[in-house]
Amino acid sequence: MITSPHNPKLKLIRALAGRAKERREHGAFLAEGVRLVEEALAAGWPFRFVLYGETLSERGKSLVETLKSRQVETEQVTDKLLGEVCETESSQGVLAVLELTPLPLPEPLNFVLIPDQIRDPGNLGTLIRTAAAAGVQAVFIPPETADAFSPKVVRAGMGAHFRLTVASCQWVELHELLTGFSVFLADAEGQVPCWGADFKSKTALIVGGEAEGASPPARELANVTVNIPMPGKIESLNAGVAGAVLMFEVVRQRNEAA
Amino acid sequence: MITSPHNPKLKLIRALAGRAKERREHGAFLAEGVRLVEEALAAGWPFRFVLYGETLSERGKSLVETLKSRQVETEQVTDKLLGEVCETESSQGVLAVLELTPLPLPEPLNFVLIPDQIRDPGNLGTLIRTAAAAGVQAVFIPPETADAFSPKVVRAGMGAHFRLTVASCQWVELHELLTGFSVFLADAEGQVPCWGADFKSKTALIVGGEAEGASPPARELANVTVNIPMPGKIESLNAGVAGAVLMFEVVRQRNEAA
């Protein structure tokens, strides 16, 4: 059992809880809580190791047993030390360090999401979760957006990170990757109402942050700007909500065509 | 300038920041921050009074001047005391106590939302904000859902509370109010895919909490259960997201019919 705060595993975890740079350098990220660790295991995600506390629920105990039987390195730690490195009180005594190896890009790509300048981790996590539900194949994270593998974003993603490709990208790479795509930029002042846009061919959606709207490189990448018609008296939507309405409009159009 | 923590206005504010019961008994609720108070003013919402701190932005100063010119009672308070009663650091030195008088029910009603067992204030506020954008006329809050006028819900609503009717309701009242409505319950196991449902006639949407699904009285009120088809590998959506997809499907169908 780990009883010293100077334990190297705890040091690594403290680093991974911090800046994106640390996660990139160590090639790892954190997943906290029984449910999230179960999701990682179910998806076959590569584990580095798992720490577990002294007090576990039945479900937590059974998860640790399964991890051991699959040769995942597990180690017990005092509840106090685990509590100090966990972000939430809902860690439920289980904390995994996972390899930061992005899933491969599916082929052929025909539905991708680009969250542009999304700084709020809850919004970004919700967008990734919704993307996984809507059958988006890849979420490309441009430089101005929050790191998709920070603990808060992973938590809000509810396991979506293990199910679809989430990859950091420079804008110049996106131009190359998205050759042959229709790139739609969500914009309250957009040219086309979203139900008039044609989402049946290869579609990339760019959803911007609330505060500043779309960035110049996002505008440059986009072929069309689309708006969500709003009959009500409020003209702005939460970025997670705007993204969801557009992603499920893609699903609807493709359902209809099928 | 208010300099004593025992000032009766501060006492009232502390009470209103707490439980729903206090807000009902005092017939008032709080709106924090320049933007939210501007929204209340623009919507013509009745004010009880406004406190402002010693340090204000230009926009904050101009807001306080406008409030004074409209005969709203305003009083300065030390930054320290204001900081102690404000929920967020983003109060920006302005805190309003508003009358808890619900907007009248629009006639005829044809589009309402019922958030069922939504306990997370951020989710509830986002649902109310999305409802205002989608042209929902009234949001009915059943007993099991969080109080819509708590500071966190009002903040997440971003001014929507001042634009559409948000009213607490017993289920028995809802049965009466919604005579002649098609009442749709969002449910992952629902009978009808949402794009196959007919939302053109009088529509009530019930969106349930994530944890427990729909409550028995919600199931009793509903005529039809609808699902959101999800091609992806994740089967659950955030409640705010599920509500948004459904509300904007109503907008789409009515747009098409118009």
Short mmCIF file of C-alpha atoms in Angstrom, two decimals, chain A residues 117-234:
data_model
loop_
_atom_site.label_atom_id
_atom_site.label_comp_id
_atom_site.label_asym_id
_atom_site.label_seq_id
_atom_site.Cartn_x
_atom_site.Cartn_y
_atom_site.Cartn_z
CA GLN A 117 -12.10 27.97 -29.17
CA ILE A 118 -14.11 25.94 -26.65
CA ARG A 119 -12.41 26.75 -23.35
CA ASP A 120 -14.98 25.46 -20.88
CA PRO A 121 -14.09 21.84 -20.02
CA GLY A 122 -17.72 20.91 -19.31
CA ASN A 123 -18.84 22.17 -22.71
CA LEU A 124 -15.99 20.38 -24.49
CA GLY A 125 -16.68 17.11 -22.67
CA THR A 126 -20.38 17.35 -23.46
CA LEU A 127 -19.60 17.97 -27.13
CA ILE A 128 -17.38 14.87 -27.24
CA ARG A 129 -20.04 12.79 -25.48
CA THR A 130 -22.75 13.99 -27.87
CA ALA A 131 -20.44 13.35 -30.83
CA ALA A 132 -19.97 9.73 -29.75
CA ALA A 133 -23.75 9.31 -29.49
CA ALA A 134 -24.36 10.91 -32.89
CA GLY A 135 -21.87 8.64 -34.63
CA VAL A 136 -19.25 11.33 -35.27
CA GLN A 137 -16.08 9.44 -36.24
CA ALA A 138 -13.46 11.91 -35.08
CA VAL A 139 -13.26 15.05 -32.98
CA PHE A 140 -10.36 17.26 -34.05
CA ILE A 141 -9.12 19.68 -31.40
CA PRO A 142 -7.49 22.81 -32.83
CA PRO A 143 -4.81 24.71 -30.86
CA GLU A 144 -7.14 27.35 -29.36
CA THR A 145 -9.48 24.80 -27.75
CA ALA A 146 -9.06 23.31 -24.26
CA ASP A 147 -7.12 20.06 -23.95
CA ALA A 148 -9.55 17.18 -24.51
CA PHE A 149 -7.68 14.89 -22.10
CA SER A 150 -7.76 17.09 -19.00
CA PRO A 151 -9.50 15.38 -16.07
CA LYS A 152 -12.57 17.65 -16.26
CA VAL A 153 -13.12 17.10 -19.97
CA VAL A 154 -12.64 13.34 -19.64
CA ARG A 155 -15.16 13.29 -16.79
CA ALA A 156 -17.77 15.28 -18.74
CA GLY A 157 -17.17 12.99 -21.73
CA MET A 158 -18.55 10.05 -19.70
CA GLY A 159 -16.48 7.48 -21.57
CA ALA A 160 -16.83 8.96 -25.06
CA HIS A 161 -13.06 9.46 -25.25
CA PHE A 162 -12.65 5.68 -25.39
CA ARG A 163 -15.16 5.29 -28.22
CA LEU A 164 -14.21 7.77 -30.91
CA THR A 165 -11.01 9.35 -32.17
CA VAL A 166 -10.19 12.56 -30.30
CA ALA A 167 -7.04 14.13 -31.70
CA SER A 168 -5.24 17.46 -31.47
CA CYS A 169 -4.68 19.02 -34.87
CA GLN A 170 -3.11 22.07 -36.40
CA TRP A 171 -5.32 24.00 -38.83
CA VAL A 172 -2.95 23.25 -41.68
CA GLU A 173 -3.41 19.51 -41.05
CA LEU A 174 -7.16 19.96 -41.03
CA HIS A 175 -7.06 21.57 -44.47
CA GLU A 176 -5.36 18.44 -45.74
CA LEU A 177 -7.46 15.91 -43.82
CA LEU A 178 -10.72 17.50 -44.92
CA THR A 179 -10.13 17.57 -48.66
CA GLY A 180 -13.43 16.67 -50.29
CA PHE A 181 -15.45 17.56 -47.19
CA SER A 182 -18.19 20.14 -46.87
CA VAL A 183 -17.05 22.15 -43.87
CA PHE A 184 -19.92 23.87 -42.06
CA LEU A 185 -19.32 26.61 -39.52
CA ALA A 186 -22.06 27.21 -36.94
CA ASP A 187 -22.77 30.92 -36.79
CA ALA A 188 -25.82 32.82 -35.54
CA GLU A 189 -25.47 34.98 -38.67
CA GLY A 190 -24.89 31.97 -40.94
CA GLN A 191 -25.98 31.90 -44.60
CA VAL A 192 -28.03 28.70 -44.54
CA PRO A 193 -30.52 27.45 -41.93
CA CYS A 194 -29.23 24.09 -40.69
CA TRP A 195 -32.25 22.18 -42.01
CA GLY A 196 -31.53 23.57 -45.47
CA ALA A 197 -27.88 22.46 -45.44
CA ASP A 198 -26.95 19.19 -47.12
CA PHE A 199 -25.27 17.00 -44.51
CA LYS A 200 -25.50 13.75 -46.47
CA SER A 201 -22.08 13.96 -48.08
CA LYS A 202 -18.78 14.12 -46.14
CA THR A 203 -19.47 16.60 -43.36
CA ALA A 204 -17.26 18.51 -40.95
CA LEU A 205 -18.97 20.70 -38.35
CA ILE A 206 -17.13 23.57 -36.69
CA VAL A 207 -18.77 24.70 -33.46
CA GLY A 208 -17.32 27.83 -31.91
CA GLY A 209 -16.97 29.15 -28.39
CA GLU A 210 -19.71 31.34 -27.03
CA ALA A 211 -17.70 34.39 -26.14
CA GLU A 212 -15.78 35.18 -29.28
CA GLY A 213 -17.55 33.30 -32.06
CA ALA A 214 -15.49 31.57 -34.72
CA SER A 215 -11.74 32.11 -35.09
CA PRO A 216 -10.21 33.38 -38.35
CA PRO A 217 -8.63 29.98 -39.23
CA ALA A 218 -12.01 28.31 -38.65
CA ARG A 219 -13.66 30.78 -41.05
CA GLU A 220 -10.95 30.07 -43.57
CA LEU A 221 -11.48 26.31 -43.38
CA ALA A 222 -15.28 26.54 -43.67
CA ASN A 223 -17.14 26.36 -46.99
CA VAL A 224 -20.56 27.33 -45.64
CA THR A 225 -21.86 29.07 -42.51
CA VAL A 226 -25.05 27.58 -41.04
CA ASN A 227 -27.44 29.03 -38.49
CA ILE A 228 -29.90 27.36 -36.16
CA PRO A 229 -33.23 29.14 -36.67
CA MET A 230 -34.46 30.43 -33.31
CA PRO A 231 -38.05 31.52 -33.04
CA GLY A 232 -37.56 32.58 -29.41
CA LYS A 233 -36.46 35.82 -27.86
CA ILE A 234 -32.96 34.63 -26.91
#
